[in-house]
PDB file of C-alpha atoms in Angstrom:
ATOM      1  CA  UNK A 137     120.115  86.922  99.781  1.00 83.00           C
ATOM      2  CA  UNK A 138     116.176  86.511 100.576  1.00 91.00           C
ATOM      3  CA  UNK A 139     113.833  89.209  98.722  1.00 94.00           C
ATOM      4  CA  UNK A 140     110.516  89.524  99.828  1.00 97.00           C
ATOM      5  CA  UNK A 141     108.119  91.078  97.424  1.00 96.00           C
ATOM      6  CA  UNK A 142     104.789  92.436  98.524  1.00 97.00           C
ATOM      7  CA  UNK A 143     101.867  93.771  95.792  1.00 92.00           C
ATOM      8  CA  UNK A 144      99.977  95.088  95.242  1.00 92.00           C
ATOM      9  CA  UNK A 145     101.479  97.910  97.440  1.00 94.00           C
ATOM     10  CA  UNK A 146      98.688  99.963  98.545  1.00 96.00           C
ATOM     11  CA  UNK A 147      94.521  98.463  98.714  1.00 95.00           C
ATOM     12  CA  UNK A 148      91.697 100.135  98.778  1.00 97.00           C
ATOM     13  CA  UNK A 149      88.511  98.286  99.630  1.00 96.00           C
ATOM     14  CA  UNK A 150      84.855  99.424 100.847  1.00 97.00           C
ATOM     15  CA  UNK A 151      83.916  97.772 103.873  1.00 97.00           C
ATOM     16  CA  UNK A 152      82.669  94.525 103.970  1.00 97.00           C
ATOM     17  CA  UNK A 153      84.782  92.907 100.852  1.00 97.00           C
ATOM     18  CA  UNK A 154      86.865  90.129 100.974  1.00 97.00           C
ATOM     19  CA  UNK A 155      90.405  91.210 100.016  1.00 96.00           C
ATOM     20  CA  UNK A 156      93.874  89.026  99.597  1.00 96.00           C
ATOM     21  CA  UNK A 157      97.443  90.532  99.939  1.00 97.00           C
ATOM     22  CA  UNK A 158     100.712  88.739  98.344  1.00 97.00           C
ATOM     23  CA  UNK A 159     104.093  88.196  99.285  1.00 97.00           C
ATOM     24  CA  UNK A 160     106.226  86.131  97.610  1.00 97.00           C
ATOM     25  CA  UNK A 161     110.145  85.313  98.221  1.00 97.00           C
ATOM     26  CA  UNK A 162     113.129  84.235  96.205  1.00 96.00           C
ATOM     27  CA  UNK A 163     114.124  81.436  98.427  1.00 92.00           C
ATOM     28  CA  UNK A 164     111.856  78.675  99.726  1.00 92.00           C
ATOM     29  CA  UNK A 165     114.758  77.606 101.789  1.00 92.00           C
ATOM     30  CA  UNK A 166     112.587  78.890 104.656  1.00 93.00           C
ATOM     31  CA  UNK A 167     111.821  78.384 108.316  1.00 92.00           C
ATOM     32  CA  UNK A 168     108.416  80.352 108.857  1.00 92.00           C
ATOM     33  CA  UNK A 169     106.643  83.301 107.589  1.00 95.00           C
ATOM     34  CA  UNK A 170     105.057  85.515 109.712  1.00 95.00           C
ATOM     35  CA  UNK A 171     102.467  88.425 108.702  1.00 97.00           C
ATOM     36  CA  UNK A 172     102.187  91.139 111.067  1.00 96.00           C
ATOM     37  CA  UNK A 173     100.291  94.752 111.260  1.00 97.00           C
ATOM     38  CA  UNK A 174     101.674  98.203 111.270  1.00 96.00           C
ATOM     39  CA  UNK A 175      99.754 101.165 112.229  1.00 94.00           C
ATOM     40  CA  UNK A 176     100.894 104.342 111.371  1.00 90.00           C
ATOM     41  CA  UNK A 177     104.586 105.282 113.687  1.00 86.00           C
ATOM     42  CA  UNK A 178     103.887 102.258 115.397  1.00 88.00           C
ATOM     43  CA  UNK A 179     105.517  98.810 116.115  1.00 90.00           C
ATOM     44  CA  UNK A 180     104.592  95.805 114.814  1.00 93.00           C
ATOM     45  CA  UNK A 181     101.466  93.490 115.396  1.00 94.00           C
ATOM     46  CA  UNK A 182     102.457  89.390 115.020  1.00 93.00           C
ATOM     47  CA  UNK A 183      99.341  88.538 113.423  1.00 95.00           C
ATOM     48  CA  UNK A 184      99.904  85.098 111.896  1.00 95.00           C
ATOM     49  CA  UNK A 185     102.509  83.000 112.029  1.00 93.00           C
ATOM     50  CA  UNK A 186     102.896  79.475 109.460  1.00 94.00           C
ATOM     51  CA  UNK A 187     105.552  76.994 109.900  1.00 92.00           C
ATOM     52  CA  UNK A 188     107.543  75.733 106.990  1.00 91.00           C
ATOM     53  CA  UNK A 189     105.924  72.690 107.417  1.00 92.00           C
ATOM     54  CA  UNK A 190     102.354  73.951 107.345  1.00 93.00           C
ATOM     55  CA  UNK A 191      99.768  75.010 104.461  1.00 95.00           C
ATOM     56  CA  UNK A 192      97.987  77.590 106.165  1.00 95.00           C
ATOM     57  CA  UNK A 193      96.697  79.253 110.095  1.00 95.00           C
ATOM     58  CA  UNK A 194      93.870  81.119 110.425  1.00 96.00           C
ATOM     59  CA  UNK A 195      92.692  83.743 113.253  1.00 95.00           C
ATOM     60  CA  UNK A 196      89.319  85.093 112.939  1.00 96.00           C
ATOM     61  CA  UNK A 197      88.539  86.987 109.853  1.00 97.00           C
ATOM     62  CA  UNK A 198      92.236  86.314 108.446  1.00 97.00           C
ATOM     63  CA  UNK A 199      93.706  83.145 106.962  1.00 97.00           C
ATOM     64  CA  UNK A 200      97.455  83.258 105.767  1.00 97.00           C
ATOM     65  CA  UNK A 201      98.397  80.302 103.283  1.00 97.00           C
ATOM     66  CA  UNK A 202     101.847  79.280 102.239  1.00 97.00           C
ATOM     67  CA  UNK A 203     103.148  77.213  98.943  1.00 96.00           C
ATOM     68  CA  UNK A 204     106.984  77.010 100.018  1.00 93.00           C
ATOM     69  CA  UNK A 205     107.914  75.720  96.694  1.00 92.00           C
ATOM     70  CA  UNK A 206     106.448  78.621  94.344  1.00 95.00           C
ATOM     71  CA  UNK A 207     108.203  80.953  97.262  1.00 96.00           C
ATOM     72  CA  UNK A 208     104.114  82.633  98.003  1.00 97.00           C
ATOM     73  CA  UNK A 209     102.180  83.237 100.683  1.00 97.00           C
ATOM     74  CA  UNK A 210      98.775  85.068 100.854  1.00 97.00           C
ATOM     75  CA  UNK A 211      96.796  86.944 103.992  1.00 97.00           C
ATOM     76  CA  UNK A 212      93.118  86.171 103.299  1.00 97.00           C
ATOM     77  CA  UNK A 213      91.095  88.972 105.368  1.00 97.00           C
ATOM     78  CA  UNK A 214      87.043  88.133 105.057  1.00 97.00           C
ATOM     79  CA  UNK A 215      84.103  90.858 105.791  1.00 97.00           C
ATOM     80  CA  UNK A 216      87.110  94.011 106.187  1.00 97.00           C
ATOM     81  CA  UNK A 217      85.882  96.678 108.394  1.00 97.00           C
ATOM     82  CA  UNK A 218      87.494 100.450 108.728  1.00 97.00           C
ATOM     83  CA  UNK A 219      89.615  98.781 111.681  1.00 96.00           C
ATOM     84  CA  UNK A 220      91.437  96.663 109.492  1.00 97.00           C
ATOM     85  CA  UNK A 221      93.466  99.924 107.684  1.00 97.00           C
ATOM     86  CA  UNK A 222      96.880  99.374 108.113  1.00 97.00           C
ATOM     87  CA  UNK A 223     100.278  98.254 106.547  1.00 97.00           C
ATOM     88  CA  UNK A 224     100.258  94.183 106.353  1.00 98.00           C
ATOM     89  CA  UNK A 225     103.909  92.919 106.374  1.00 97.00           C
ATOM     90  CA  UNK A 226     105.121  89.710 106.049  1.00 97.00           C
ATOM     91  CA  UNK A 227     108.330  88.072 106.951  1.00 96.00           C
ATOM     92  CA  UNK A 228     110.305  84.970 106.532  1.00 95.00           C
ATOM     93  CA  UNK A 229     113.047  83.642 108.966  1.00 92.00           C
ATOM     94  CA  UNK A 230     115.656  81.765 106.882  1.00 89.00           C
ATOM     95  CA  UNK A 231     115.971  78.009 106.801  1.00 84.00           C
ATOM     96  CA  UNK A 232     119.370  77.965 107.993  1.00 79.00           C
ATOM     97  CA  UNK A 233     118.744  78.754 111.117  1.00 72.00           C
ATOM     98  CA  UNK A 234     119.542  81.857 111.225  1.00 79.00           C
ATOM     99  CA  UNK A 235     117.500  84.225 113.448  1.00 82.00           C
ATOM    100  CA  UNK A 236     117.075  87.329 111.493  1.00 89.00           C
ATOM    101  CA  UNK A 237     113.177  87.805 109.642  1.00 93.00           C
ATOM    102  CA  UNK A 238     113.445  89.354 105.856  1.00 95.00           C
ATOM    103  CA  UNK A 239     110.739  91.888 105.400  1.00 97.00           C
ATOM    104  CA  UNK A 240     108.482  92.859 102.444  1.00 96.00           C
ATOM    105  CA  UNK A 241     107.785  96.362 101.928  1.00 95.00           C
ATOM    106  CA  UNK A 242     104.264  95.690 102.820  1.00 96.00           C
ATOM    107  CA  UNK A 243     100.830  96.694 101.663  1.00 97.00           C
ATOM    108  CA  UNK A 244      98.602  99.422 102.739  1.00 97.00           C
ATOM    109  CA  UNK A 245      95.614  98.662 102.879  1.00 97.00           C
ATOM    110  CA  UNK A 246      92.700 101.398 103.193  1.00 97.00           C
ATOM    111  CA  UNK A 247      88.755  99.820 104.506  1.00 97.00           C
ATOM    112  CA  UNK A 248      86.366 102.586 102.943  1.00 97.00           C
ATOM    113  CA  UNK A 249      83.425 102.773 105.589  1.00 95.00           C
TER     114      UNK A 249
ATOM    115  CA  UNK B 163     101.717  95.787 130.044  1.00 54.00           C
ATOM    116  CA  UNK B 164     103.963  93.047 129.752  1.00 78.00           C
ATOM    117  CA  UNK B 165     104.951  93.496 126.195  1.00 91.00           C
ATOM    118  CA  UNK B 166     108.309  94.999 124.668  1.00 95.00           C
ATOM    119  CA  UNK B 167     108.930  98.575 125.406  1.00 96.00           C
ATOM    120  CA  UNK B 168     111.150 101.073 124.356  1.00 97.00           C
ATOM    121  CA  UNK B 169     112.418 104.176 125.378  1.00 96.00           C
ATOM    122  CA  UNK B 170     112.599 106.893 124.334  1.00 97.00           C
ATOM    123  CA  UNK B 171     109.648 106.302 121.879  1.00 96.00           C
ATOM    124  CA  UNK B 172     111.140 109.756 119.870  1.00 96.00           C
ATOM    125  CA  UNK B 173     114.486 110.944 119.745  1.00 97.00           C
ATOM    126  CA  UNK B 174     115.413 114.215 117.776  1.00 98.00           C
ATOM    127  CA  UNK B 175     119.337 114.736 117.591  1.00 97.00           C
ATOM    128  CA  UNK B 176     121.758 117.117 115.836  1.00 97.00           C
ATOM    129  CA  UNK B 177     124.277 115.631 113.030  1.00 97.00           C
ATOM    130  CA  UNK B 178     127.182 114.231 114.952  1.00 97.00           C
ATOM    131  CA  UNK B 179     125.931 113.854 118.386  1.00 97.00           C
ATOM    132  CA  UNK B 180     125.468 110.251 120.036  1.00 98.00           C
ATOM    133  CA  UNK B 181     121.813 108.513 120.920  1.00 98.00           C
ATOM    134  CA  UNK B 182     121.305 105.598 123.139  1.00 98.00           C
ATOM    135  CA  UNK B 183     118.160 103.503 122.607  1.00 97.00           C
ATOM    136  CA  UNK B 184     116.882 101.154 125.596  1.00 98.00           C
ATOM    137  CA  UNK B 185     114.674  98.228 124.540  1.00 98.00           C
ATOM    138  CA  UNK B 186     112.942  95.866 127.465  1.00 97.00           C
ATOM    139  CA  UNK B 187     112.256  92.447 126.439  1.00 96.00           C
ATOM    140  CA  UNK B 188     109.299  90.441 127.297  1.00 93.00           C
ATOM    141  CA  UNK B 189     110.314  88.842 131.127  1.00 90.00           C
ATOM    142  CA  UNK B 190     112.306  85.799 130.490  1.00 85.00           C
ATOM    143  CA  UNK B 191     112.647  86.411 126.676  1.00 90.00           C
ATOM    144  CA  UNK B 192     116.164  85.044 126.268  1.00 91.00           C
ATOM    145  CA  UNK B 193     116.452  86.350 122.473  1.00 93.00           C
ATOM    146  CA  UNK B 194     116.396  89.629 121.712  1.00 96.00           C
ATOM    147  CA  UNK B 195     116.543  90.932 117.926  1.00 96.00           C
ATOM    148  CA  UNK B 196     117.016  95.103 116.964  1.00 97.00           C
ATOM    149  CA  UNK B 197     115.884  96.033 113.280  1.00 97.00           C
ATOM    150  CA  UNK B 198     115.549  99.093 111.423  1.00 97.00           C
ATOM    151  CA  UNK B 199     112.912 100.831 109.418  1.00 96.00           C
ATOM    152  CA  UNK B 200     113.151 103.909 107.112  1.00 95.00           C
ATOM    153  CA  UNK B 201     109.699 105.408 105.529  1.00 91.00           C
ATOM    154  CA  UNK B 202     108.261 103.219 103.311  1.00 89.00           C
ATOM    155  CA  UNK B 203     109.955 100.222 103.756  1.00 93.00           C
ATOM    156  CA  UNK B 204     109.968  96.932 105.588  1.00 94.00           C
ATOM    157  CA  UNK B 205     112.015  96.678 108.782  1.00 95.00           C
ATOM    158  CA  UNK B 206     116.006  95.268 107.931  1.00 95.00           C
ATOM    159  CA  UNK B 207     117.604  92.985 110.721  1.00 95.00           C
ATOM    160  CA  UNK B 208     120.519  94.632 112.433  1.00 96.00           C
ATOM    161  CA  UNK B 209     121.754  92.641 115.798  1.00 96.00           C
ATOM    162  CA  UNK B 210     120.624  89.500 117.715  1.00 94.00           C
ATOM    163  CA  UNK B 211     121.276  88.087 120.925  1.00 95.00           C
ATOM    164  CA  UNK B 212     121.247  85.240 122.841  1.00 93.00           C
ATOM    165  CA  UNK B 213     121.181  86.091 126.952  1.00 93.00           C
ATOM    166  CA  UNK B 214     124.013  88.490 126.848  1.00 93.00           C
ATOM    167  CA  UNK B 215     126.021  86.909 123.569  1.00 93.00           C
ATOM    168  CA  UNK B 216     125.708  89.026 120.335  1.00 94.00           C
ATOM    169  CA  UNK B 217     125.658  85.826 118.344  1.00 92.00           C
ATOM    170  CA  UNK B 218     124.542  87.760 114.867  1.00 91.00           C
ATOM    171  CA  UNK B 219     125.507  91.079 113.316  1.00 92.00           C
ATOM    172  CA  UNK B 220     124.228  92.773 109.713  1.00 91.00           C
ATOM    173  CA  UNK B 221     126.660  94.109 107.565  1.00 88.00           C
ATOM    174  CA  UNK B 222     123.914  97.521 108.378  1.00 85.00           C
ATOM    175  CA  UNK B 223     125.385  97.936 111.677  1.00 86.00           C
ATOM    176  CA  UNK B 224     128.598  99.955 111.147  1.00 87.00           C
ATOM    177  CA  UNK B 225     131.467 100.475 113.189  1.00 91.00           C
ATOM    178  CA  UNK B 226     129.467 103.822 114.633  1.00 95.00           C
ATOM    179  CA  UNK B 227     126.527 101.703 115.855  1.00 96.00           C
ATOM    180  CA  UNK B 228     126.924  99.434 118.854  1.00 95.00           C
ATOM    181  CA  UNK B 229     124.504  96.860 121.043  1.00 96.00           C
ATOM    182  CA  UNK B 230     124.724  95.361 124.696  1.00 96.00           C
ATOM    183  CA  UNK B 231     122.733  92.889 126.520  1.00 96.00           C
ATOM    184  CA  UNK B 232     124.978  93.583 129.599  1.00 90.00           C
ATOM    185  CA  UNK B 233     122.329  90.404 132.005  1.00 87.00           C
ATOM    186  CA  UNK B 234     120.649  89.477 129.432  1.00 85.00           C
ATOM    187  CA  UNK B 235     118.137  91.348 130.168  1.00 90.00           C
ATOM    188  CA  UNK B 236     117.494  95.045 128.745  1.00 96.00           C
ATOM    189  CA  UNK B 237     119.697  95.672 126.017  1.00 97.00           C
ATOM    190  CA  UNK B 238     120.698  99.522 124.387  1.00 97.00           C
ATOM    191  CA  UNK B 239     121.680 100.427 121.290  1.00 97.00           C
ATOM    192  CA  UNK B 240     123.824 103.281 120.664  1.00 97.00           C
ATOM    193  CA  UNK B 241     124.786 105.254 117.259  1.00 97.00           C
ATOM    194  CA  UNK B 242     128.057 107.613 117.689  1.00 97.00           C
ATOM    195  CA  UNK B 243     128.695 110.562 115.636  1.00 97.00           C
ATOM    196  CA  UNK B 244     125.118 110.433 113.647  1.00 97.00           C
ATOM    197  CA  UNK B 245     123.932 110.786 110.383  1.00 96.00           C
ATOM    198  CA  UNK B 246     121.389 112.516 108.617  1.00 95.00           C
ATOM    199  CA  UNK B 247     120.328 109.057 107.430  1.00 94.00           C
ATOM    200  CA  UNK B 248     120.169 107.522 110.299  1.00 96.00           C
ATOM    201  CA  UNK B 249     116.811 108.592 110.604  1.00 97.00           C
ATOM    202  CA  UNK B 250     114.599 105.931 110.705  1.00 96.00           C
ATOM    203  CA  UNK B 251     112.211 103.840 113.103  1.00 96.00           C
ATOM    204  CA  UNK B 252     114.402 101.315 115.465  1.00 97.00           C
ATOM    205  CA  UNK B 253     112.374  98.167 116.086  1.00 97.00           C
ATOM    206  CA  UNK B 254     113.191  96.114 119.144  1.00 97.00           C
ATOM    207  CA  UNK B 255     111.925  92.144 119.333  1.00 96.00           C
ATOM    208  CA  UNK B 256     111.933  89.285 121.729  1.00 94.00           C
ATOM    209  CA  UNK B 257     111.241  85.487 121.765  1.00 91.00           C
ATOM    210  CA  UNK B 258     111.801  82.627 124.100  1.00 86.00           C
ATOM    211  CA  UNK B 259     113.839  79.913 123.515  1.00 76.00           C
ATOM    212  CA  UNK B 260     111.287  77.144 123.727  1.00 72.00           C
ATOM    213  CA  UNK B 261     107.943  76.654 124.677  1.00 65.00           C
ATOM    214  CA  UNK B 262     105.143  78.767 123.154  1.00 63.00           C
ATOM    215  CA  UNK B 263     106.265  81.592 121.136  1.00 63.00           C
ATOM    216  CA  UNK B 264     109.667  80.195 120.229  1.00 68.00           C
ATOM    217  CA  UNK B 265     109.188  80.199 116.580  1.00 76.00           C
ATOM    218  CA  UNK B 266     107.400  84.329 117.028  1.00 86.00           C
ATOM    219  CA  UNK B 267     109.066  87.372 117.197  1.00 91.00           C
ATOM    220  CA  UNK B 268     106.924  90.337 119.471  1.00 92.00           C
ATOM    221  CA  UNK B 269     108.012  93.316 118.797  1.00 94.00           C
ATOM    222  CA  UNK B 270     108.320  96.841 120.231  1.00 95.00           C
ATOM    223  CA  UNK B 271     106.585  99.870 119.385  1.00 94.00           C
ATOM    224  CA  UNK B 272     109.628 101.216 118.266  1.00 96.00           C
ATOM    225  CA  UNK B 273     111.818 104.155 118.857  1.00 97.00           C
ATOM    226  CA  UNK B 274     111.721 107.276 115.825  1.00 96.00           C
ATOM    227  CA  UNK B 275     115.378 108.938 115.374  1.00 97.00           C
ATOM    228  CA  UNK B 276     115.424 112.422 113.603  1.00 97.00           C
ATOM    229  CA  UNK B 277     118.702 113.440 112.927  1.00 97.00           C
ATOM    230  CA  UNK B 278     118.667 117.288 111.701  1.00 96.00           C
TER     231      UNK B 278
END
């Protein structure tokens, strides 16, 4: 079965630094990973999304690299403001076609103003 | 808004009694996915459909939980008899089957169970 593993598990940064989250998996026998934001008691936020075939995306301030074979990915976030605090989860959909997305436990992350 | 929604967005139930979730997909978002989500943790796949065929099932959905697409269109999700640990955020999610956004899941902003 796919484990995701997200660390550190909770970030605090002031504003304005450059900051990286993990997640890594087990299997690299993947489809995609996707990295998405949770605010408190809410749903989630597709923020990113990087095809098995692809070595990174970027949107904005964030850039989300993937090395299938070591089974990592990383969320890049440059210049982090207060607005970025939030839970940053990613997910990868298996490679066997299966539908279902295996979730990390995610990181909170804290932007000190 | 033309995104996922979900209603109720909080239910609070007694042990034993029945809830039934209601999740709207994006318009003409043939897939439809339903997770779960206890404190702390990441969300864990339950059910997926396909129009109105349940094509995948996690071993998490017991024989007390059960999910219909009826049209293919909204699609509920009903617990019997619940648990104290039940209790947990249910996650809906939708995706077309081609075209931009295939590859995405957009999800809900989830409905909170408390079971007392």
């Amino acid at each position: 079965k796919q484990e995701v593993t997200q660390i550190p598990a909770a970030l605090s940064v002031p504003e304005g630094e450059n900051l990286v989250l993990n997640c890594s998996f087990t299997d690299s026998a993947i489809y995609n990973l996707q990295w998405f934001r949770q605010d408190p008691g809410k749903g989630l936020t597709s923020l990113l999304l990087i095809q098995s075939s692809q070595r990174e995306q970027t949107s904005g301030r964030l850039n989300a690299s993937l090395d299938k074979s070591s089974g990592r990915s990383t969320l890049y976030i440059a210049a982090s403001q207060p607005g970025d605090s939030a839970t940053y989860l990613c997910a990868v959909r298996p490679g066997t076609g299966a539908n279902n997305l295996f979730f990390g436990t995610g990181t909170r992350l804290t932007v000190i103003p | 808004d033309t995104g996922v929604s979900q209603n109720p967005r909080h239910k609070i139930t007694k042990r034993g009694q029945n809830v039934t979730f209601r999740c709207d997909p994006i318009s003409e978002h043939n897939r439809l996915y339903w997770y779960r989500q206890t404190l702390g943790q990441g969300p864990e796949f339950l059910t997926y459909f396909q129009n109105e065929a349940q094509l995948e099932k996690s071993r998490l959905l017991s024989d007390r939980f059960s999910a219909e697409r009826p049209k293919g269109s909204f699609s509920t999700l009903e617990i019997q008899r619940t648990e104290q640990g039940d209790s947990a955020m249910y996650l809906c999610a939708s995706s077309p089957r081609t075209g931009w956004g295939s590859n995405e899941q957009f999800f809900g902003p989830g409905t909170r169970l408390t079971v007392l």
